[in-house]
Short mmCIF file of C-alpha atoms and ligand atoms in Angstrom, two decimals:
data_model
loop_
_atom_site.label_atom_id
_atom_site.label_comp_id
_atom_site.label_asym_id
_atom_site.label_seq_id
_atom_site.Cartn_x
_atom_site.Cartn_y
_atom_site.Cartn_z
CA MET A 13 106.74 136.48 76.63
CA ASN A 14 104.28 133.98 75.47
CA LYS A 15 100.87 134.32 75.86
CA LEU A 16 100.56 130.88 77.40
CA VAL A 17 103.26 131.54 80.50
CA GLU A 18 101.09 134.48 81.20
CA GLU A 19 98.07 132.69 81.50
CA ASP A 20 100.16 130.20 83.58
CA LEU A 21 101.49 132.74 86.28
CA LYS A 22 98.23 134.68 86.33
CA TYR A 23 96.37 131.32 88.07
CA ILE A 24 99.08 128.42 88.70
CA TRP A 25 100.31 127.90 92.08
CA HIS A 26 102.95 125.33 91.02
CA PRO A 27 104.00 122.30 93.56
CA CYS A 28 106.83 122.99 96.01
CA SER A 29 108.32 126.18 94.51
CA GLN A 30 108.72 129.34 94.81
CA MET A 31 106.65 131.18 92.85
CA LYS A 32 108.47 134.45 92.69
CA ASP A 33 111.46 132.44 90.87
CA TYR A 34 109.32 132.11 88.44
CA GLU A 35 109.62 135.82 87.95
CA THR A 36 113.62 134.85 86.20
CA LEU A 37 112.86 130.81 85.57
CA PRO A 38 109.26 131.05 83.89
CA PRO A 39 107.69 127.42 83.36
CA ILE A 40 107.92 126.24 80.61
CA VAL A 41 104.83 124.90 78.68
CA ILE A 42 105.24 121.31 77.38
CA ASP A 43 103.07 120.50 74.62
CA HIS A 44 104.31 117.13 74.05
CA GLY A 45 106.16 114.02 75.00
CA LYS A 46 107.81 110.93 73.43
CA GLY A 47 109.58 108.23 74.73
CA SER A 48 113.21 110.29 77.14
CA TYR A 49 111.93 113.54 75.36
CA LEU A 50 109.86 116.69 76.31
CA TYR A 51 108.56 119.19 73.52
CA ASP A 52 107.99 122.97 74.56
CA VAL A 53 105.45 124.72 72.74
CA ASP A 54 108.86 126.64 70.86
CA GLY A 55 109.96 122.89 69.45
CA ASN A 56 112.48 123.08 72.32
CA GLU A 57 113.44 119.95 73.21
CA TYR A 58 114.42 118.40 76.91
CA ILE A 59 115.56 115.55 77.99
CA ASP A 60 113.60 113.99 81.03
CA ILE A 61 116.17 112.52 83.07
CA ILE A 62 113.86 112.44 86.40
CA SER A 63 111.02 110.80 84.99
CA SER A 64 108.76 113.58 85.55
CA TRP A 65 109.62 113.23 89.00
CA TRP A 66 110.29 109.53 89.36
CA CYS A 67 106.84 108.24 88.17
CA ASN A 68 107.73 108.20 84.28
CA LEU A 69 108.71 104.28 83.69
CA LEU A 70 108.55 103.55 80.11
CA GLY A 71 108.58 106.68 78.47
CA HIS A 72 106.51 109.37 77.45
CA CYS A 73 103.18 108.45 75.06
CA ASN A 74 104.55 104.67 75.14
CA PRO A 75 102.12 102.92 72.45
CA VAL A 76 101.69 100.14 74.46
CA ILE A 77 100.55 102.18 77.75
CA ASN A 78 98.88 104.88 75.25
CA ALA A 79 96.49 101.91 73.85
CA ALA A 80 95.82 100.16 76.92
CA VAL A 81 94.57 103.49 78.26
CA LYS A 82 92.59 104.31 74.90
CA GLU A 83 90.28 101.19 74.82
CA GLN A 84 89.64 100.97 78.70
CA LEU A 85 88.01 104.76 78.26
CA ASP A 86 85.48 103.20 75.66
CA LYS A 87 84.81 100.55 78.20
CA LEU A 88 84.01 101.80 81.40
CA GLU A 89 86.03 105.80 82.89
CA HIS A 90 85.05 105.20 86.73
CA VAL A 91 83.08 103.16 89.11
CA ILE A 92 82.77 103.49 92.51
CA PHE A 93 84.23 100.62 94.33
CA ALA A 94 83.15 99.95 97.36
CA ASN A 95 80.69 96.43 96.44
CA LEU A 96 81.14 97.23 92.67
CA SER A 97 84.29 96.52 91.32
CA HIS A 98 86.40 95.86 87.64
CA GLU A 99 88.08 93.64 85.57
CA PRO A 100 91.17 95.59 85.50
CA ALA A 101 91.54 95.84 89.39
CA ILE A 102 90.95 92.29 90.01
CA LYS A 103 93.43 91.14 87.22
CA LEU A 104 95.88 94.21 88.79
CA CYS A 105 96.19 91.82 91.56
CA GLN A 106 96.47 88.62 89.85
CA GLU A 107 99.50 90.25 88.24
CA LEU A 108 101.28 92.20 91.11
CA VAL A 109 100.81 88.93 93.41
CA LYS A 110 103.45 87.35 90.98
CA VAL A 111 106.19 89.57 91.56
CA LEU A 112 105.67 91.08 94.65
CA PRO A 113 107.40 89.80 97.93
CA PRO A 114 105.89 86.55 99.11
CA GLY A 115 102.67 87.10 101.64
CA LEU A 116 102.01 90.15 99.82
CA SER A 117 98.45 89.30 98.63
CA LYS A 118 95.72 92.61 100.21
CA PHE A 119 95.07 95.08 98.52
CA ASN A 120 94.14 98.21 98.96
CA PHE A 121 94.01 101.13 96.01
CA MET A 122 94.44 104.82 96.31
CA ASP A 123 95.13 107.89 93.83
CA ASN A 124 98.37 108.89 95.25
CA GLY A 125 101.28 108.48 97.34
CA SER A 126 100.85 109.87 100.65
CA SER A 127 97.50 108.73 100.50
CA ALA A 128 99.19 105.17 100.48
CA VAL A 129 101.45 106.04 103.14
CA GLU A 130 98.44 107.30 105.11
CA CYS A 131 96.49 104.10 104.67
CA ALA A 132 99.28 101.99 105.29
CA LEU A 133 99.88 104.32 109.41
CA LYS A 134 96.07 104.01 109.67
CA MET A 135 95.82 99.57 108.65
CA ALA A 136 99.15 99.24 111.65
CA PHE A 137 97.54 101.26 113.89
CA GLN A 138 94.29 100.07 113.47
CA TYR A 139 95.57 96.59 113.06
CA GLN A 140 97.27 96.41 116.74
CA ALA A 141 94.04 97.66 118.50
CA GLN A 142 92.25 94.78 116.58
CA ILE A 143 94.49 92.43 118.33
CA GLY A 144 94.47 93.87 121.65
CA GLN A 145 97.92 95.58 120.92
CA THR A 146 96.06 99.22 122.32
CA LYS A 147 99.38 100.31 123.84
CA ARG A 148 101.11 101.05 120.48
CA THR A 149 99.76 104.16 119.14
CA ARG A 150 103.38 105.45 118.11
CA PHE A 151 105.06 105.44 115.04
CA MET A 152 109.08 104.94 114.11
CA CYS A 153 110.20 106.34 110.99
CA LEU A 154 114.15 107.06 109.72
CA SER A 155 115.84 110.41 109.76
CA GLY A 156 115.76 111.70 106.21
CA GLY A 157 112.79 109.87 105.02
CA TYR A 158 110.79 110.94 103.21
CA HIS A 159 106.70 110.04 102.59
CA GLY A 160 104.28 112.49 100.95
CA GLU A 161 103.39 116.12 102.26
CA THR A 162 100.08 115.16 103.83
CA ILE A 163 99.89 115.90 107.31
CA GLY A 164 99.92 111.78 108.75
CA ALA A 165 103.09 111.43 105.60
CA LEU A 166 104.68 114.58 106.97
CA SER A 167 104.77 113.02 110.56
CA VAL A 168 106.57 110.16 109.62
CA GLY A 169 109.14 112.21 107.62
CA SER A 170 112.32 114.14 108.70
CA MET A 171 112.55 116.62 106.24
CA ASP A 172 112.74 120.25 107.79
CA LEU A 173 111.99 121.63 104.20
CA TYR A 174 109.08 120.26 103.77
CA ALA A 175 107.96 119.73 107.76
CA LYS A 176 109.22 122.27 109.95
CA ILE A 177 106.56 124.87 109.39
CA TYR A 178 103.72 122.10 110.20
CA LYS A 179 105.65 120.63 113.41
CA PRO A 180 103.02 121.94 116.06
CA MET A 181 100.09 119.68 113.76
CA LEU A 182 102.58 116.53 113.26
CA MET A 183 102.12 113.26 115.16
CA ASP A 184 104.70 112.95 117.57
CA THR A 185 106.78 109.99 116.19
CA ILE A 186 109.82 108.51 117.31
CA HIS A 187 113.01 109.49 114.90
CA ILE A 188 116.01 106.74 114.40
CA GLN A 189 119.50 108.07 112.94
CA ALA A 190 119.91 106.46 109.48
CA PRO A 191 122.32 105.10 107.77
CA ASP A 192 124.57 107.64 105.97
CA CYS A 193 127.00 105.43 103.84
CA TYR A 194 129.04 109.05 102.37
CA ARG A 195 129.66 110.68 105.52
CA CYS A 196 128.99 107.60 107.93
CA PRO A 197 129.50 108.03 111.32
CA TYR A 198 131.85 104.61 112.01
CA GLY A 199 134.19 105.73 109.15
CA LEU A 200 132.78 102.45 106.85
CA GLN A 201 131.94 101.93 103.13
CA ARG A 202 128.81 100.53 102.99
CA ASP A 203 129.48 97.65 100.96
CA ASP A 204 131.22 95.66 102.91
CA CYS A 205 130.02 96.82 106.72
CA GLN A 206 128.13 95.50 109.05
CA CYS A 207 125.66 97.76 109.42
CA GLU A 208 127.02 99.08 112.36
CA CYS A 209 124.55 101.91 112.52
CA PHE A 210 122.04 99.62 112.84
CA GLU A 211 122.39 100.18 116.94
CA TYR A 212 120.34 103.66 116.57
CA ALA A 213 117.06 100.83 115.59
CA GLU A 214 118.47 98.76 118.39
CA LYS A 215 118.30 101.28 120.88
CA ASN A 216 114.72 102.83 119.93
CA PHE A 217 113.42 99.78 119.73
CA THR A 218 115.05 99.20 123.81
CA HIS A 219 112.78 102.20 124.57
CA TYR A 220 109.62 102.41 122.75
CA SER A 221 109.00 99.61 120.86
CA LYS A 222 106.42 98.68 123.53
CA VAL A 223 104.31 101.69 122.38
CA THR A 224 105.25 101.12 118.82
CA ALA A 225 102.40 99.67 115.71
CA ALA A 226 104.91 100.31 113.11
CA ILE A 227 107.94 101.46 111.28
CA ILE A 228 108.21 102.85 107.97
CA VAL A 229 110.76 103.34 106.05
CA GLU A 230 112.28 103.77 102.12
CA PRO A 231 114.43 100.98 101.99
CA LEU A 232 117.85 100.84 100.55
CA LEU A 233 117.11 104.65 98.98
CA GLN A 234 116.03 107.61 101.01
CA GLY A 235 114.98 109.36 98.06
CA SER A 236 114.24 112.99 98.77
CA ALA A 237 116.84 112.60 101.69
CA GLY A 238 119.70 113.17 98.05
CA MET A 239 119.48 109.54 96.56
CA ARG A 240 120.95 107.94 100.08
CA ILE A 241 122.12 104.64 100.07
CA TYR A 242 122.08 102.26 102.25
CA PRO A 243 123.11 98.42 102.29
CA PRO A 244 120.25 95.82 102.37
CA LEU A 245 121.64 94.43 105.25
CA TYR A 246 120.12 97.37 107.28
CA LEU A 247 116.67 95.93 106.40
CA LYS A 248 117.57 92.34 107.03
CA LYS A 249 118.40 93.02 110.85
CA LEU A 250 115.32 95.77 110.88
CA ARG A 251 113.04 92.24 109.50
CA LYS A 252 114.57 90.63 112.17
CA LEU A 253 114.16 93.20 114.96
CA CYS A 254 110.24 94.06 114.19
CA ASP A 255 109.60 90.42 114.59
CA SER A 256 110.80 90.06 117.30
CA ALA A 257 109.32 93.69 118.97
CA GLY A 258 105.69 92.76 117.73
CA VAL A 259 106.08 95.78 115.42
CA LEU A 260 104.75 96.33 112.18
CA LEU A 261 107.34 97.00 108.70
CA ILE A 262 106.05 99.26 106.28
CA VAL A 263 108.04 99.29 103.29
CA ASP A 264 107.58 102.69 101.04
CA GLU A 265 108.16 101.37 97.56
CA ILE A 266 106.50 103.93 95.95
CA ALA A 267 110.12 105.58 94.27
CA THR A 268 112.36 102.24 94.68
CA GLY A 269 109.07 99.53 92.97
CA PHE A 270 109.16 98.22 89.55
CA GLY A 271 112.90 97.89 89.13
CA ARG A 272 114.03 101.79 89.95
CA THR A 273 117.03 99.81 91.19
CA GLY A 274 117.38 97.55 89.60
CA LYS A 275 115.32 94.72 91.27
CA MET A 276 111.81 94.95 90.69
CA PHE A 277 111.45 96.08 94.08
CA ALA A 278 113.87 96.80 96.75
CA CYS A 279 113.08 94.47 99.77
CA ASP A 280 113.56 91.65 97.14
CA TYR A 281 117.82 92.71 97.69
CA ALA A 282 117.65 91.91 101.26
CA GLN A 283 115.01 88.76 100.84
CA ILE A 284 112.72 90.31 103.10
CA SER A 285 108.62 91.11 102.98
CA PRO A 286 107.07 93.69 104.95
CA ASP A 287 104.10 93.67 106.71
CA LEU A 288 103.05 96.36 104.85
CA MET A 289 104.57 97.82 101.28
CA CYS A 290 102.71 101.02 99.69
CA VAL A 291 103.74 101.52 95.85
CA SER A 292 102.78 104.51 93.16
CA LYS A 293 104.93 106.33 90.76
CA GLY A 294 106.20 104.11 88.76
CA LEU A 295 103.19 101.98 89.03
CA THR A 296 101.28 103.42 85.79
CA GLY A 297 104.15 104.16 83.78
CA GLY A 298 103.54 107.93 85.41
CA TYR A 299 100.31 107.94 83.44
CA MET A 300 97.96 108.14 86.38
CA PRO A 301 97.79 108.88 90.08
CA MET A 302 96.71 105.90 91.77
CA SER A 303 98.80 104.11 94.49
CA ILE A 304 98.17 100.64 96.99
CA SER A 305 99.09 100.14 100.09
CA ILE A 306 99.45 96.06 99.84
CA THR A 307 99.22 94.33 102.80
CA THR A 308 99.40 90.36 104.33
CA LYS A 309 95.79 88.53 105.65
CA LYS A 310 97.76 88.13 108.91
CA ILE A 311 96.29 92.06 109.18
CA TYR A 312 93.43 91.62 106.76
CA ASP A 313 92.22 88.75 109.28
CA ALA A 314 92.68 91.24 111.79
CA PHE A 315 89.46 93.02 110.45
CA TYR A 316 87.34 90.38 109.19
CA ALA A 317 84.94 89.79 111.26
CA ASP A 318 80.67 90.49 112.08
CA TYR A 319 79.92 94.06 111.08
CA SER A 320 78.63 94.66 114.18
CA GLU A 321 81.92 93.85 115.66
CA GLY A 322 82.92 97.54 114.10
CA LYS A 323 86.20 96.20 113.31
CA ALA A 324 86.24 97.10 109.36
CA PHE A 325 88.90 99.47 107.92
CA MET A 326 86.62 102.87 106.78
CA HIS A 327 88.82 104.17 104.95
CA SER A 328 87.98 105.75 101.07
CA HIS A 329 88.78 107.92 98.01
CA THR A 330 86.76 108.73 95.79
CA TYR A 331 88.95 107.56 92.69
CA SER A 332 89.74 103.91 94.53
CA GLY A 333 90.50 101.75 91.79
CA ASN A 334 90.38 104.15 89.49
CA PRO A 335 89.96 101.48 86.07
CA LEU A 336 92.17 103.91 83.52
CA GLY A 337 94.47 103.73 86.35
CA CYS A 338 94.33 100.06 86.52
CA SER A 339 94.51 99.42 82.43
CA ALA A 340 98.08 101.66 82.56
CA ALA A 341 99.93 99.11 85.45
CA LEU A 342 98.57 96.32 83.53
CA ALA A 343 99.73 97.76 80.39
CA VAL A 344 103.39 98.67 82.55
CA GLN A 345 102.93 95.10 84.13
CA LYS A 346 102.81 93.27 80.61
CA ILE A 347 105.70 95.42 78.78
CA LEU A 348 108.26 94.52 82.62
CA ARG A 349 107.55 91.16 81.54
CA GLU A 350 107.45 90.83 77.59
CA ASP A 351 109.93 92.60 77.02
CA LYS A 352 112.68 91.83 79.76
CA ILE A 353 112.51 95.34 80.69
CA LEU A 354 114.34 94.73 83.52
CA GLU A 355 117.40 92.68 82.29
CA LYS A 356 117.62 94.91 79.86
CA ALA A 357 118.31 97.89 81.91
CA GLN A 358 121.03 95.99 83.94
CA PRO A 359 123.73 96.56 81.41
CA MET A 360 122.23 100.20 80.61
CA ALA A 361 122.86 100.61 84.39
CA LYS A 362 125.91 99.95 84.36
CA TYR A 363 126.98 101.79 80.84
CA LEU A 364 125.58 104.89 82.51
CA ASN A 365 127.41 104.79 85.87
CA ASN A 366 130.85 103.97 83.60
CA LYS A 367 130.18 106.92 81.64
CA ILE A 368 128.81 109.72 84.55
CA ARG A 369 132.25 108.39 86.43
CA GLU A 370 134.54 108.99 83.50
CA ARG A 371 133.00 112.10 82.76
CA ILE A 372 132.34 113.89 85.99
CA ALA A 373 133.78 111.90 88.51
CA GLU A 374 137.30 113.91 88.84
CA HIS A 375 135.52 117.60 89.24
CA LYS A 376 136.61 118.80 91.95
CA ASN A 377 133.34 119.59 93.48
CA VAL A 378 132.25 115.87 92.85
CA GLY A 379 132.46 114.57 96.58
CA GLU A 380 130.40 110.90 95.69
CA ILE A 381 128.57 109.62 92.80
CA ARG A 382 126.33 106.78 94.09
CA HIS A 383 124.41 104.36 92.46
CA ILE A 384 121.70 101.55 92.54
CA GLY A 385 119.75 100.08 89.07
CA LEU A 386 119.88 103.28 86.48
CA ILE A 387 119.56 105.93 89.71
CA ASN A 388 122.84 108.37 90.15
CA ALA A 389 123.32 110.45 92.41
CA ILE A 390 127.13 113.47 92.09
CA GLU A 391 126.62 114.74 95.25
CA ILE A 392 128.46 118.59 94.65
CA VAL A 393 130.48 119.55 97.86
CA ALA A 394 132.59 123.01 98.38
CA ASP A 395 135.38 120.48 99.61
CA LYS A 396 135.86 116.97 98.42
CA VAL A 397 138.44 116.06 101.83
CA ASP A 398 135.94 117.21 104.10
CA LYS A 399 133.11 116.60 102.30
CA LYS A 400 131.76 120.50 103.44
CA PRO A 401 128.95 121.21 101.63
CA PHE A 402 128.46 124.88 99.50
CA ALA A 403 126.31 127.20 101.48
CA PRO A 404 122.49 127.00 100.88
CA GLN A 405 122.75 130.91 100.06
CA LEU A 406 124.05 129.68 97.55
CA ARG A 407 121.77 127.59 95.80
CA ILE A 408 124.20 125.49 93.72
CA GLY A 409 122.37 122.38 92.11
CA TYR A 410 120.06 125.67 91.21
CA GLN A 411 121.82 127.19 89.37
CA ILE A 412 123.11 124.39 87.73
CA TYR A 413 119.24 123.22 87.06
CA LYS A 414 118.46 126.48 85.16
CA THR A 415 121.73 125.82 83.22
CA ALA A 416 120.66 122.61 82.10
CA LEU A 417 117.39 123.39 81.65
CA LYS A 418 118.31 126.10 79.13
CA ASN A 419 120.71 122.89 77.47
CA GLY A 420 117.61 120.57 77.06
CA LEU A 421 118.52 118.89 79.86
CA LEU A 422 116.05 118.57 82.37
CA LEU A 423 117.48 117.47 85.87
CA ARG A 424 116.17 119.17 89.11
CA PRO A 425 118.50 118.52 91.90
CA LEU A 426 117.63 117.52 95.55
CA GLY A 427 119.32 120.80 96.74
CA ASP A 428 123.06 120.55 95.03
CA ILE A 429 122.47 116.72 94.94
CA LEU A 430 122.06 116.37 90.96
CA TYR A 431 120.65 112.97 89.57
CA PHE A 432 119.68 110.65 86.98
CA ASN A 433 116.65 108.72 87.48
CA PRO A 434 115.45 108.05 83.72
CA PRO A 435 112.97 105.61 82.26
CA LEU A 436 114.33 102.33 82.59
CA ASN A 437 114.02 101.65 78.54
CA ILE A 438 115.60 104.94 78.01
CA ASP A 439 118.81 104.51 74.55
CA GLN A 440 122.34 104.56 75.21
CA GLY A 441 122.57 107.66 73.11
CA THR A 442 120.79 109.69 74.97
CA LEU A 443 122.05 108.93 78.08
CA ASP A 444 125.34 109.71 76.57
CA LYS A 445 123.83 113.53 75.97
CA ALA A 446 122.34 113.57 78.82
CA VAL A 447 126.07 113.16 80.91
CA GLU A 448 127.21 115.98 78.16
CA LYS A 449 124.76 118.09 79.43
CA CYS A 450 125.02 117.77 82.93
CA ALA A 451 128.99 117.76 83.03
CA ALA A 452 128.53 121.34 81.07
CA ALA A 453 126.33 122.85 83.02
CA MET A 454 128.11 121.44 86.09
CA GLU A 455 131.59 123.04 84.38
CA ALA A 456 129.61 126.35 83.82
CA VAL A 457 128.42 126.90 86.70
CA LEU A 458 130.88 125.38 89.50
CA SER A 459 134.02 126.86 87.61
C1 LIG B 18 107.03 110.29 96.04
C2 LIG B 18 106.93 109.59 96.83
C3 LIG B 18 106.07 109.86 98.09
C4 LIG B 18 104.53 110.62 97.94
O1 LIG B 18 104.10 110.57 97.29
P1 LIG B 18 102.72 111.24 96.13
O2 LIG B 18 101.76 110.88 94.98
O3 LIG B 18 103.89 112.41 95.88
O4 LIG B 18 101.93 112.13 97.11
C5 LIG B 18 106.32 108.76 99.24
N1 LIG B 18 107.09 107.78 99.53
C6 LIG B 18 108.09 108.40 98.85
C7 LIG B 18 109.42 107.42 99.29
C8 LIG B 18 107.97 108.55 97.80
O5 LIG B 18 108.95 108.86 97.28
#
């Protein structure tokens, strides 16, 4: 075994991993990255088709982002963000306002996605209290939702995989049955339904809206639930219902923001503006841990008062507004704009979906191929007709992951759902190779 691997196993507790699995699949020590590719210390090449946990938006070691961070590094690495400020943060807000849904104009900086969710929840709670709505102390969320893994974020998540053991520690939130278009309880199709499943939301609003501060959702795409995709109409209906009930709408665009779904934000498909939006992941192109909770002037104004009134939002993180993160995020905005990344990604998204369908759709274990933007998910099932999954103990997705990895493709499925979520500027040749390697791994494991 490579000496570095031995030392890794001696010290490092890897995220979201059963460390015993590393006995048979030791960590791969990455030496460098370029574009959509990673290279390990032994010189092996891997296609990073999952953008390193969905954050690498424009390729590894993107020359423009590299240059921006290097330039900032020699000027100012970090500074306290209470009272003090700096140009990269100010410029970043100016740029983001131009692309965000209308009305979002106040920016609160944090250093990871979960923290942005915590901040949004606290802000919503405090807002309601300060406008006199003191009974609104609860939160609603969707089943299958994922918003991060700190205690507050877990409380508004619905995935037992991450939350079950901690239930006694969590807030008592209201879980609404989410759309599940592949296994639609009404037997309808996502392309032409009227979101009949929205009645689950309506029922919960009837019972609980008066005690609810806010509802949080992943817009259009429930990522960790297995890249579940639902129609924009659901969001439109939700915006209306929230408005009539006085419930704030928090949209978690951490996974979907910055072009992942084909538009700048998933909200844009529904042409809605949330009261609070969380962004992270693609924000810095996957360079720096940074996130922002963005809100409206209306909410901001409910905190704006003489100090003695005690209405300030007393929430801070040491690395709030880190200048290196801001400089990376500014470079990302520049590239998206100047290189017309979203426009160019459109034909590529179509190409990838066609390619996957041609090569994989007919496979006996492929239940559904769903896509939005460049994101494509392949749901592996034991039986196509009744959509029955494989027994979880078989760990089919994990077997395919290991096989693909040996063959130079980094997949990391969600259970038995394989997915592609590549950098937006990936090239056609790399996509061809990735689909081929994925199909080969599926055949090896499922035959
Ligand atoms: C990744 C993710 C988070 C959590 O972000 P972290 O930076 O991992 O804490 C929250 N919400 C969504 C939708 C995510 O995809």
